[in-house]
XYZ file of C-alpha atoms in Angstrom:
697
model
C 61.771 -144.148 -31.067
C 61.912 -140.566 -29.875
C 59.308 -138.910 -27.696
C 56.092 -137.832 -29.408
C 56.159 -134.418 -31.073
C 53.074 -132.196 -31.389
C 54.400 -128.733 -32.177
C 56.290 -129.129 -35.429
C 54.777 -128.413 -38.863
C 53.542 -131.091 -41.235
C 53.631 -129.784 -44.793
C 53.796 -126.279 -43.336
C 50.678 -126.681 -41.169
C 50.097 -127.278 -37.465
C 47.396 -128.576 -35.181
C 45.030 -126.309 -33.297
C 42.007 -126.836 -31.051
C 38.479 -125.867 -32.021
C 35.483 -125.022 -29.831
C 32.387 -126.741 -31.233
C 30.208 -126.182 -28.173
C 27.708 -123.953 -29.988
C 27.077 -126.421 -32.830
C 24.160 -128.796 -33.293
C 24.821 -132.074 -31.392
C 24.871 -134.321 -34.460
C 27.504 -132.113 -36.076
C 29.603 -132.229 -32.896
C 29.201 -136.008 -32.854
C 31.668 -136.319 -35.753
C 34.148 -133.685 -34.511
C 37.206 -134.288 -32.320
C 37.735 -130.509 -32.030
C 41.230 -130.537 -33.527
C 41.986 -129.170 -37.006
C 44.786 -127.924 -39.243
C 45.882 -124.357 -38.544
C 48.542 -121.958 -39.819
C 50.408 -121.819 -36.486
C 51.004 -124.176 -33.573
C 47.879 -124.069 -31.425
C 46.605 -121.314 -33.719
C 43.082 -120.081 -34.353
C 43.433 -119.421 -38.091
C 42.258 -122.432 -40.069
C 44.369 -123.802 -42.894
C 43.261 -122.787 -46.367
C 45.748 -124.783 -48.483
C 46.634 -128.420 -47.835
C 49.462 -130.068 -49.732
C 49.298 -133.772 -50.547
C 51.550 -136.468 -51.992
C 51.629 -140.140 -52.973
C 54.963 -141.488 -51.649
C 56.789 -144.025 -53.776
C 59.358 -145.218 -51.222
C 59.179 -146.247 -47.564
C 62.067 -143.877 -46.887
C 59.748 -140.988 -47.760
C 58.282 -141.648 -44.288
C 61.306 -142.730 -42.281
C 63.603 -139.875 -43.336
C 62.488 -137.700 -40.422
C 64.227 -136.946 -37.095
C 63.459 -139.721 -34.641
C 61.991 -141.970 -37.299
C 58.377 -142.546 -38.244
C 56.076 -142.938 -35.210
C 54.398 -146.283 -34.676
C 50.718 -146.334 -35.510
C 48.203 -146.070 -32.729
C 45.840 -148.985 -31.949
C 43.516 -149.282 -34.885
C 39.803 -148.940 -35.270
C 37.752 -152.104 -34.885
C 38.011 -153.944 -38.176
C 41.053 -151.999 -39.321
C 43.367 -154.905 -38.470
C 46.499 -152.797 -38.195
C 47.690 -154.882 -35.207
C 49.684 -151.912 -33.834
C 52.327 -152.530 -36.469
C 54.288 -149.744 -38.049
C 52.537 -149.270 -41.409
C 55.859 -148.500 -43.063
C 56.820 -152.165 -42.600
C 54.329 -153.204 -45.299
C 54.438 -150.005 -47.336
C 53.419 -150.006 -50.993
C 52.768 -147.058 -53.284
C 49.091 -146.164 -53.680
C 47.463 -147.742 -56.706
C 46.154 -145.544 -59.499
C 42.592 -146.208 -58.349
C 43.460 -145.310 -54.756
C 44.975 -142.083 -56.029
C 41.869 -141.338 -58.088
C 39.621 -141.992 -55.098
C 41.735 -139.765 -52.834
C 41.754 -136.932 -55.404
C 37.962 -137.249 -55.802
C 37.465 -137.090 -52.032
C 39.697 -134.013 -51.789
C 37.779 -132.423 -54.658
C 34.530 -132.972 -52.790
C 35.932 -131.370 -49.635
C 37.188 -128.405 -51.676
C 33.667 -127.996 -53.091
C 32.247 -127.780 -49.553
C 34.893 -125.697 -47.798
C 37.466 -122.940 -48.275
C 40.233 -125.527 -48.505
C 42.236 -125.993 -51.670
C 44.569 -128.921 -52.314
C 47.945 -128.671 -54.023
C 50.239 -131.565 -54.890
C 53.418 -131.186 -52.851
C 56.904 -130.659 -54.239
C 57.981 -133.864 -52.515
C 56.388 -136.595 -50.380
C 58.408 -135.598 -47.321
C 56.735 -134.597 -44.062
C 58.216 -131.138 -44.577
C 56.344 -130.672 -47.869
C 53.164 -132.778 -47.707
C 50.441 -132.422 -45.084
C 48.425 -135.337 -46.462
C 50.151 -138.475 -47.715
C 48.456 -141.550 -49.168
C 49.966 -145.017 -49.408
C 48.896 -148.632 -49.464
C 49.965 -151.191 -46.899
C 49.551 -154.876 -46.178
C 46.504 -154.791 -43.905
C 42.881 -155.641 -44.562
C 41.731 -152.436 -42.877
C 42.772 -148.817 -43.367
C 43.782 -146.008 -41.033
C 44.444 -142.288 -40.996
C 45.978 -139.888 -38.512
C 44.332 -136.830 -36.971
C 45.852 -133.346 -37.122
C 48.693 -132.917 -34.591
C 47.317 -132.844 -31.056
C 48.034 -133.915 -27.512
C 44.385 -134.402 -26.667
C 44.427 -137.005 -23.915
C 40.684 -137.587 -24.288
C 40.821 -138.721 -27.872
C 43.708 -140.120 -29.935
C 46.737 -137.818 -29.545
C 48.711 -137.578 -32.758
C 52.391 -137.007 -33.488
C 53.135 -134.175 -35.923
C 55.376 -136.401 -38.029
C 52.561 -138.810 -38.905
C 49.539 -136.513 -38.767
C 47.503 -136.394 -41.964
C 48.935 -139.663 -43.271
C 46.428 -142.147 -44.661
C 47.215 -145.834 -45.066
C 44.861 -147.767 -47.308
C 44.491 -151.523 -46.918
C 42.154 -153.993 -48.559
C 38.958 -152.139 -47.698
C 40.437 -148.946 -49.150
C 41.490 -150.470 -52.482
C 38.857 -149.944 -55.200
C 38.846 -152.927 -57.578
C 37.488 -150.970 -60.549
C 37.248 -147.411 -61.782
C 33.527 -147.465 -60.873
C 34.382 -146.800 -57.231
C 31.610 -144.294 -56.430
C 29.127 -145.985 -54.117
C 31.558 -148.713 -53.087
C 32.639 -149.431 -49.526
C 36.193 -148.809 -50.750
C 35.458 -145.178 -51.651
C 33.453 -144.792 -48.462
C 36.548 -146.026 -46.592
C 38.774 -143.498 -48.365
C 36.417 -140.647 -47.433
C 36.086 -141.965 -43.879
C 39.835 -142.224 -43.301
C 40.466 -138.818 -44.846
C 37.790 -137.483 -42.511
C 40.091 -138.386 -39.619
C 42.940 -136.546 -41.316
C 40.772 -133.402 -41.368
C 39.865 -133.760 -37.689
C 36.664 -135.822 -37.759
C 35.975 -138.619 -35.310
C 33.615 -141.572 -35.364
C 29.969 -140.642 -35.185
C 29.099 -143.838 -33.312
C 31.943 -143.532 -30.808
C 30.907 -142.355 -27.332
C 34.519 -141.847 -26.295
C 34.009 -138.112 -26.595
C 30.651 -138.343 -24.807
C 28.717 -137.416 -27.929
C 27.352 -139.648 -30.666
C 24.953 -139.366 -33.556
C 21.355 -139.763 -32.441
C 19.758 -143.119 -33.179
C 17.689 -141.735 -36.046
C 20.804 -140.254 -37.698
C 23.482 -142.829 -36.927
C 24.125 -144.385 -40.322
C 25.843 -143.633 -43.616
C 22.829 -141.725 -44.907
C 23.963 -138.902 -42.651
C 27.688 -139.438 -42.116
C 30.520 -141.487 -43.568
C 32.187 -141.267 -40.130
C 29.974 -143.888 -38.475
C 30.523 -147.644 -38.705
C 26.752 -148.072 -39.044
C 25.887 -148.436 -42.704
C 22.177 -148.674 -41.831
C 20.012 -147.405 -38.989
C 20.133 -149.781 -36.027
C 23.423 -151.429 -36.943
C 25.602 -152.542 -34.009
C 28.574 -150.290 -34.724
C 30.224 -151.181 -31.411
C 31.200 -154.559 -32.870
C 32.658 -153.213 -36.076
C 31.585 -151.681 -39.344
C 28.636 -152.954 -41.319
C 28.710 -152.636 -45.069
C 26.254 -151.763 -47.836
C 25.781 -153.686 -51.041
C 28.056 -152.718 -53.918
C 27.043 -149.326 -55.285
C 24.952 -148.492 -52.215
C 27.586 -146.797 -50.071
C 27.747 -142.985 -49.969
C 28.995 -141.318 -53.130
C 29.946 -138.132 -51.275
C 30.508 -136.881 -47.778
C 27.127 -136.644 -46.080
C 25.383 -133.801 -44.260
C 27.022 -133.980 -40.809
C 30.464 -134.555 -42.321
C 30.023 -131.523 -44.581
C 28.777 -129.361 -41.707
C 31.694 -130.395 -39.485
C 34.273 -129.742 -42.220
C 32.739 -126.329 -42.837
C 32.813 -125.523 -39.129
C 36.559 -126.222 -39.177
C 37.493 -124.715 -42.545
C 34.688 -122.380 -43.685
C 32.025 -122.820 -46.350
C 32.417 -122.517 -50.120
C 29.942 -120.010 -51.611
C 31.892 -119.496 -54.832
C 28.859 -120.178 -57.056
C 26.696 -117.318 -55.787
C 25.234 -115.492 -58.785
C 25.194 -118.573 -61.013
C 22.469 -121.082 -61.830
C 22.782 -124.824 -61.338
C 20.251 -127.401 -62.524
C 20.840 -130.768 -60.861
C 19.695 -133.951 -62.595
C 20.403 -137.651 -62.139
C 20.459 -140.386 -64.753
C 17.532 -142.828 -64.307
C 19.761 -145.779 -65.207
C 23.325 -145.026 -64.126
C 22.643 -142.589 -61.290
C 25.255 -140.147 -62.624
C 24.742 -136.644 -61.249
C 24.761 -133.720 -63.695
C 24.882 -129.966 -63.250
C 23.537 -127.989 -66.208
C 23.743 -131.113 -68.347
C 27.415 -131.825 -67.583
C 28.637 -134.587 -65.282
C 29.159 -132.967 -61.880
C 32.806 -132.702 -60.754
C 34.044 -135.482 -58.477
C 31.002 -137.668 -59.098
C 30.491 -140.864 -61.027
C 27.991 -143.586 -61.786
C 27.845 -146.391 -59.263
C 28.292 -149.968 -60.426
C 24.624 -150.744 -59.689
C 23.131 -147.360 -60.633
C 22.215 -146.521 -57.034
C 22.051 -142.893 -55.846
C 23.148 -141.937 -52.318
C 24.641 -138.469 -52.091
C 24.401 -135.090 -50.377
C 24.329 -131.851 -52.365
C 26.091 -128.622 -51.405
C 25.160 -125.916 -53.937
C 28.008 -123.446 -53.182
C 25.368 -120.733 -53.139
C 24.168 -121.197 -56.721
C 20.513 -120.622 -57.552
C 19.849 -124.336 -57.648
C 17.103 -126.457 -59.176
C 16.482 -130.150 -58.625
C 14.958 -131.318 -61.910
C 13.426 -134.732 -61.239
C 11.086 -134.711 -64.230
C 12.780 -137.801 -65.684
C 11.355 -139.881 -62.813
C 7.631 -140.654 -62.958
C 6.979 -142.703 -59.832
C 5.470 -141.155 -56.696
C 8.133 -138.862 -55.256
C 8.924 -137.349 -51.884
C 10.887 -134.172 -52.579
C 11.731 -132.170 -49.460
C 13.968 -129.121 -49.955
C 14.516 -128.361 -46.279
C 18.089 -128.576 -44.950
C 18.795 -131.963 -43.398
C 15.945 -133.657 -45.294
C 15.966 -135.742 -48.454
C 14.409 -136.562 -51.806
C 13.212 -140.017 -52.827
C 12.421 -140.097 -56.522
C 13.709 -143.453 -57.811
C 12.942 -146.583 -55.794
C 15.001 -148.722 -58.141
C 18.031 -146.580 -57.270
C 17.540 -146.509 -53.501
C 20.657 -147.743 -51.721
C 20.655 -151.151 -50.002
C 22.579 -150.390 -46.827
C 23.063 -153.884 -45.341
C 24.885 -156.484 -47.398
C 24.023 -159.128 -44.795
C 20.357 -158.888 -45.819
C 18.770 -159.439 -49.240
C 18.624 -156.406 -51.502
C 15.335 -154.496 -51.565
C 14.703 -155.244 -47.889
C 12.803 -152.088 -46.868
C 14.142 -151.816 -43.305
C 17.713 -151.790 -44.619
C 17.200 -149.309 -47.447
C 18.052 -145.631 -47.487
C 15.195 -143.215 -46.965
C 16.169 -141.063 -49.938
C 18.316 -140.830 -53.033
C 19.590 -137.294 -52.478
C 20.079 -135.517 -49.148
C 20.199 -131.779 -48.513
C 23.181 -130.243 -46.761
C 22.683 -128.298 -43.546
C 22.906 -124.512 -43.515
C 26.289 -123.035 -42.637
C 25.830 -120.467 -39.854
C 22.162 -120.115 -40.887
C 23.295 -118.700 -44.246
C 20.347 -119.177 -46.618
C 22.535 -118.945 -49.734
C 22.993 -122.710 -49.721
C 19.255 -123.468 -49.843
C 18.012 -125.243 -52.950
C 15.633 -122.804 -54.641
C 13.637 -124.728 -57.195
C 12.098 -128.136 -57.736
C 10.562 -129.938 -60.707
C 8.994 -133.380 -60.253
C 7.517 -135.939 -62.618
C 4.058 -137.307 -63.382
C 3.555 -139.359 -60.222
C 1.525 -138.500 -57.143
C 4.245 -136.419 -55.578
C 4.830 -134.751 -52.205
C 6.760 -131.480 -52.579
C 7.973 -129.524 -49.552
C 9.616 -126.123 -49.896
C 12.109 -124.440 -47.598
C 12.605 -120.864 -46.373
C 13.842 -119.560 -49.739
C 11.656 -118.124 -52.496
C 10.954 -121.476 -54.121
C 9.641 -122.439 -57.525
C 7.827 -125.758 -56.998
C 6.554 -127.429 -60.177
C 4.783 -130.769 -60.127
C 3.781 -132.713 -63.197
C 0.587 -134.669 -63.748
C -0.751 -136.654 -60.824
C -2.459 -135.962 -57.541
C 0.215 -133.934 -55.848
C 0.609 -132.450 -52.382
C 2.669 -129.256 -52.293
C 3.739 -127.301 -49.208
C 5.415 -123.995 -49.980
C 7.047 -123.408 -46.595
C 8.303 -119.918 -45.910
C 9.440 -117.516 -48.616
C 7.583 -116.028 -51.579
C 6.917 -119.172 -53.578
C 5.725 -119.801 -57.126
C 3.869 -123.088 -57.395
C 2.490 -125.179 -60.249
C 0.525 -128.319 -59.485
C 0.053 -129.431 -63.078
C -2.790 -131.738 -64.085
C -4.655 -133.631 -61.383
C -6.545 -132.730 -58.234
C -3.710 -131.257 -56.203
C -3.564 -130.002 -52.630
C -1.422 -126.885 -52.290
C -0.551 -125.413 -48.898
C 0.661 -121.832 -49.035
C 3.278 -120.876 -46.477
C 4.142 -117.706 -44.644
C 5.289 -115.666 -47.656
C 3.458 -114.163 -50.625
C 2.775 -117.292 -52.636
C 1.537 -117.581 -56.213
C -0.124 -120.628 -57.794
C 0.349 -120.620 -61.599
C -1.567 -123.119 -63.730
C -3.944 -123.364 -66.653
C -7.645 -123.438 -65.953
C -7.720 -127.146 -66.820
C -4.862 -127.923 -64.438
C -6.530 -125.950 -61.635
C -9.700 -128.015 -61.953
C -10.207 -129.968 -58.721
C -7.331 -128.291 -56.871
C -7.582 -127.237 -53.242
C -5.439 -124.409 -51.916
C -4.962 -124.258 -48.146
C -3.872 -121.249 -46.076
C -5.103 -118.905 -48.796
C -5.416 -115.285 -47.750
C -3.742 -111.909 -47.927
C -0.567 -111.883 -49.984
C -1.536 -115.018 -51.900
C -2.767 -115.250 -55.478
C -3.723 -117.635 -58.273
C -2.640 -116.918 -61.839
C -4.803 -118.614 -64.467
C -2.635 -119.047 -67.555
C -4.070 -118.743 -71.044
C -7.327 -117.165 -69.881
C -8.529 -113.629 -69.283
C -11.554 -112.728 -67.233
C -12.995 -110.009 -65.064
C -14.298 -110.871 -61.621
C -17.865 -110.875 -62.978
C -17.071 -113.902 -65.149
C -16.267 -116.086 -62.126
C -18.693 -118.046 -60.026
C -17.540 -117.397 -56.466
C -19.125 -119.054 -53.451
C -17.954 -117.708 -50.115
C -18.175 -119.384 -46.725
C -16.254 -119.164 -43.462
C -13.611 -121.515 -44.843
C -12.803 -119.585 -48.017
C -13.922 -119.495 -51.628
C -15.096 -122.033 -54.171
C -14.225 -120.584 -57.571
C -15.586 -121.585 -60.962
C -14.703 -120.457 -64.488
C -15.140 -122.080 -67.883
C -16.265 -125.419 -66.469
C -13.365 -125.734 -64.018
C -13.636 -125.315 -60.263
C -11.090 -125.031 -57.489
C -11.186 -124.236 -53.791
C -9.292 -121.482 -51.995
C -9.462 -122.314 -48.290
C -8.276 -120.030 -45.506
C -9.148 -116.959 -43.522
C -10.768 -114.681 -46.086
C -12.695 -112.520 -43.681
C -12.244 -108.792 -44.120
C -11.515 -108.892 -47.834
C -12.472 -110.234 -51.234
C -11.139 -111.580 -54.523
C -9.828 -109.167 -57.136
C -9.241 -110.236 -60.743
C -6.663 -108.537 -62.968
C -6.535 -109.604 -66.627
C -3.179 -109.169 -68.344
C -1.580 -110.082 -71.657
C -3.230 -111.332 -74.811
C -4.003 -114.674 -76.450
C -1.849 -117.579 -75.327
C 0.232 -115.165 -73.269
C -2.819 -113.797 -71.497
C -3.648 -114.651 -67.920
C -5.948 -113.714 -65.097
C -4.442 -112.839 -61.740
C -6.820 -113.693 -58.918
C -5.779 -112.213 -55.566
C -7.241 -111.787 -52.115
C -7.175 -108.131 -51.096
C -8.324 -106.895 -47.681
C -10.898 -104.181 -47.304
C -9.432 -100.776 -46.637
C -9.603 -100.166 -42.888
C -11.519 -97.189 -41.539
C -9.101 -94.267 -41.525
C -9.472 -91.493 -38.943
C -7.328 -88.480 -38.152
C -4.688 -89.263 -35.528
C -6.089 -92.739 -34.942
C -3.351 -95.292 -35.594
C -4.367 -98.268 -37.697
C -3.494 -101.743 -36.456
C -0.053 -103.005 -37.313
C -1.604 -105.910 -39.237
C -3.341 -103.473 -41.596
C -0.075 -101.836 -42.729
C 0.344 -103.979 -45.811
C 2.048 -101.757 -48.384
C 0.672 -102.473 -51.854
C -1.658 -105.412 -51.349
C -0.734 -107.130 -54.615
C 1.967 -105.846 -56.974
C 0.264 -107.285 -60.049
C -2.641 -104.896 -59.574
C -0.232 -102.076 -60.494
C 1.718 -104.009 -63.155
C 1.131 -103.500 -66.866
C 1.313 -105.523 -70.050
C 1.114 -102.819 -72.725
C -2.682 -103.124 -72.889
C -4.108 -102.132 -69.532
C -4.375 -98.404 -68.729
C -4.458 -96.873 -65.257
C -5.851 -93.695 -63.715
C -5.565 -92.347 -60.187
C -7.964 -90.121 -58.257
C -7.074 -88.012 -55.220
C -9.830 -89.051 -52.819
C -8.850 -87.057 -49.738
C -6.037 -85.364 -47.848
C -6.065 -84.766 -44.087
C -2.613 -83.518 -43.165
C -0.757 -80.540 -41.767
C 1.531 -80.561 -44.812
C 1.056 -79.291 -48.345
C 2.269 -82.579 -49.775
C 3.006 -83.279 -53.413
C 2.114 -86.621 -55.000
C 3.893 -88.122 -58.011
C 4.128 -91.377 -59.916
C 6.720 -93.296 -61.932
C 7.269 -96.546 -63.781
C 9.343 -99.325 -62.259
C 11.120 -101.543 -64.787
C 11.586 -105.273 -64.227
C 15.164 -104.610 -63.062
C 13.970 -102.122 -60.428
C 15.026 -98.916 -62.149
C 12.748 -95.868 -62.007
C 11.624 -94.028 -65.170
C 8.865 -91.669 -66.370
C 8.671 -89.597 -63.196
C 5.634 -87.283 -63.166
C 4.115 -84.924 -60.622
C 0.393 -85.683 -60.270
C -0.767 -83.257 -57.582
C 1.415 -80.301 -56.563
C -0.616 -79.459 -53.437
C -2.952 -82.037 -51.888
C -4.508 -79.315 -49.695
C -5.687 -77.423 -52.758
C -9.425 -77.992 -52.523
C -9.765 -78.193 -56.281
C -7.477 -81.234 -56.369
C -9.791 -83.471 -54.334
C -11.738 -85.727 -56.669
C -9.419 -84.968 -59.591
C -8.351 -87.913 -61.758
C -4.965 -88.192 -63.489
C -4.044 -90.505 -66.340
C -1.182 -92.892 -65.494
C -0.914 -94.259 -69.021
C -0.333 -97.806 -70.228
C 2.725 -99.451 -68.669
C 4.605 -101.934 -70.799
C 5.033 -105.613 -70.071
C 6.414 -106.163 -66.550
C 6.448 -102.416 -65.888
C 4.720 -101.417 -62.673
C 3.479 -98.128 -61.264
C 4.850 -96.601 -58.096
C 3.865 -93.474 -56.200
C 5.888 -91.001 -54.167
C 4.960 -88.291 -51.678
C 7.046 -85.140 -51.169
C 6.451 -84.100 -47.594
C 5.297 -80.442 -47.589
C 6.658 -80.193 -51.108
C 4.541 -77.170 -52.018
C 6.083 -75.173 -49.175
C 9.604 -76.353 -50.013
C 9.547 -75.850 -53.790
C 6.355 -73.910 -54.644
C 6.355 -75.532 -58.069
C 8.383 -78.174 -59.899
C 9.130 -78.392 -63.597
C 8.165 -81.405 -65.664
C 11.791 -82.598 -65.819
C 11.982 -84.914 -62.815
C 13.915 -88.126 -62.396
C 15.163 -90.376 -59.601
C 18.828 -91.345 -59.441
C 20.364 -93.887 -57.125
C 22.887 -92.468 -54.659
C 25.228 -95.152 -53.387
C 26.606 -93.022 -50.592
C 23.260 -92.563 -48.880
C 21.842 -95.807 -50.286
C 18.723 -93.989 -51.412
C 16.864 -92.666 -54.436
C 17.411 -88.924 -54.908
C 14.768 -86.845 -56.690
C 16.453 -84.568 -59.194
C 15.318 -81.933 -61.683
C 17.114 -81.086 -64.897
C 16.475 -77.378 -64.264
C 16.690 -77.274 -60.467
C 19.225 -79.988 -59.576
C 18.863 -82.391 -56.663
C 15.705 -81.806 -54.623
C 16.754 -82.652 -51.080
C 14.980 -80.032 -48.985
C 11.938 -82.210 -48.287
C 11.548 -85.829 -47.205
C 10.230 -88.235 -49.835
C 8.243 -91.388 -49.159
C 7.570 -94.146 -51.692
C 4.734 -96.627 -52.044
C 7.413 -99.317 -52.498
C 8.902 -99.873 -49.048
C 12.207 -101.008 -50.500
C 12.720 -97.573 -52.044
C 12.483 -95.798 -48.683
C 15.853 -95.186 -47.009
C 14.963 -97.190 -43.904
C 12.681 -99.618 -45.680
C 9.661 -98.170 -43.910
C 6.176 -99.022 -45.129
C 4.505 -95.666 -45.800
C 1.307 -96.917 -47.448
C -1.463 -99.371 -46.835
C -3.982 -100.491 -49.422
C -7.246 -102.294 -49.868
C -10.558 -102.402 -51.674
C -14.075 -101.329 -50.772
C -16.951 -103.808 -50.548
C -18.286 -104.493 -54.029
C -15.433 -102.663 -55.786
C -12.310 -103.753 -57.644
C -10.564 -100.380 -57.299
C -7.374 -100.262 -55.244
C -7.338 -97.632 -52.500
C -3.949 -96.470 -51.201
C -3.483 -94.528 -47.978
C -0.210 -92.574 -47.542
C 1.443 -91.691 -44.216
C 3.578 -88.545 -44.522
C 5.528 -89.007 -41.281
C 7.780 -91.811 -40.158
C 9.378 -93.060 -36.975
C 8.245 -92.113 -33.454
C 6.611 -88.832 -34.577
C 4.244 -90.603 -36.953
C 0.618 -91.064 -35.918
C 0.244 -93.981 -38.383
C -3.272 -92.981 -39.371
C -2.472 -93.404 -43.116
C -5.134 -90.908 -44.134
C -2.738 -88.053 -44.881
C -3.307 -88.679 -48.597
C -5.724 -91.274 -49.992
C -5.594 -92.324 -53.664
C -7.891 -94.521 -55.742
C -6.357 -96.465 -58.652
C -8.551 -97.691 -61.485
C -7.673 -99.794 -64.508
C -9.328 -100.264 -67.863
C -8.714 -103.092 -70.329
C -10.320 -104.324 -73.514
C -10.130 -108.124 -73.351
C -8.754 -109.600 -76.571
C -9.045 -113.166 -77.744
């Protein structure tokens, strides 16, 4: 046989090295740092891989120098250093189906696409799949001359030989060791190594070294002795997909698939068969296991994703954080050691479904929403803006970071708000007995189907928070509530009515040229306080103005989609003594419409007067809202600051807000300078917003 070759193409692709040194150790543990590239030793990863199912042994041997002998096999592979061509057989239809499913899964994770080759020759096909007469299976790495770990000849690279353990006996191959073997061997063809193998001086950590986390380890269960060969799960209990460290390693090599950004995906699983569905349709490249078990990892491709587990009513653990898992069906928990009786707890998987890791800290792959059943569930959110909905039962819900919307349902629930602006939404009956932890500024409770002013509540305050009562129901809001109070905003009517109960800080003492503390710069304390429903009316009073500028103050409506309408000038000169104490009518915003304010810095000096024909238009070039007048054109001579930080060109927060002791009115302090020249005293213009509402029903 001729000397080994490493620099020729296989199906048009070459081998190239990869530097994984900056990756998390458990990801590196399954990487050999060689992948498919577009040029010999290149740095550009392959994006298209061709594949074929040879029908003749000569499809392999018809290559200069002949087909290279196989390398010594993996423990248990039983290839005996024989040339696999000697016992060649075409892949069975089930082997083909398993290989296509595994490639489809990889395509769903990465930027790779797979195309059937024009011929099964080494010139045309990068990946080739055949059967052979061994009990084990084997696959060849991308071309490399890596002396530290399994060098591979270009002529055989990417070839997978499937023996007895890679031959599914039935079409229900998901969850079988046979499909796990196919994925494992193909993993080598992509450039993955064994996760248990210390030959590269890096292995999966003991708490992650089993098939729950990678198909590339011989350990089917935690604690298995992989050094003496592969252990095996019971039928149906092997992985049904690549698992989190495999997916992360493949994405490090070949990029991550975010093709579903902008779409919605609701994930469900069948309580009997375990079949995974997306939006009610069987998910691509998935299938029911023979025993109905569920052991899989989900990559959302960037879709706005929901795990809907409402069909399962036992006590659930549902953790949305990357690298964690969800256990919602004990009957469908995988039994990972076929040498022990089924249902042996120490040999069972910890979860049914596992969350993929983030790719390059890109939050688009986070699962957004979660719905659980009627058990006593534990829900844990991640860093996204989560919707966490529990059913009946005594639930424990932790929002994590992000601006979360939470529903505990019936039962005495414990809800822990996270670092974002969290909202608990439930009926008064469902709130009864609930305890909310970490309640404070930015957090709120929305009582559905009920309307009330703050006077209707029984509120007991202590150093640990509030105990709140209404209509025979009580709930606790625990946290740091010093320096503020509860504000109630009633919205809607009848069954669609609700009461929004928020914690709003007291307005800090404002003094000329005395900067307020950074913590007090809170923007609009609670957006709902300025949001309408078609019933509530608002007014605004100019309380004071201490500024060197003759500022103008205006208002507008903000639609649900963020567009600005109904622009009006409220005060054309805040230094006009007659304006102080004057009240303006802001009208009755429609459902989901909110009120925003804007300040024109020294607008009176710049424009003298402005006609009642104002509007804001979005300017893509400057990425800002431009004030325009039908009669005067664009008004760009003076700086404009908005009460909504996101509308300011640099995202600066130009207002702070709060209430006064014993009052429900919202006070808003404007700062009419920004950047290093600003004194941040926020008393340049101070407004007071009032609302009036006739409660109906």
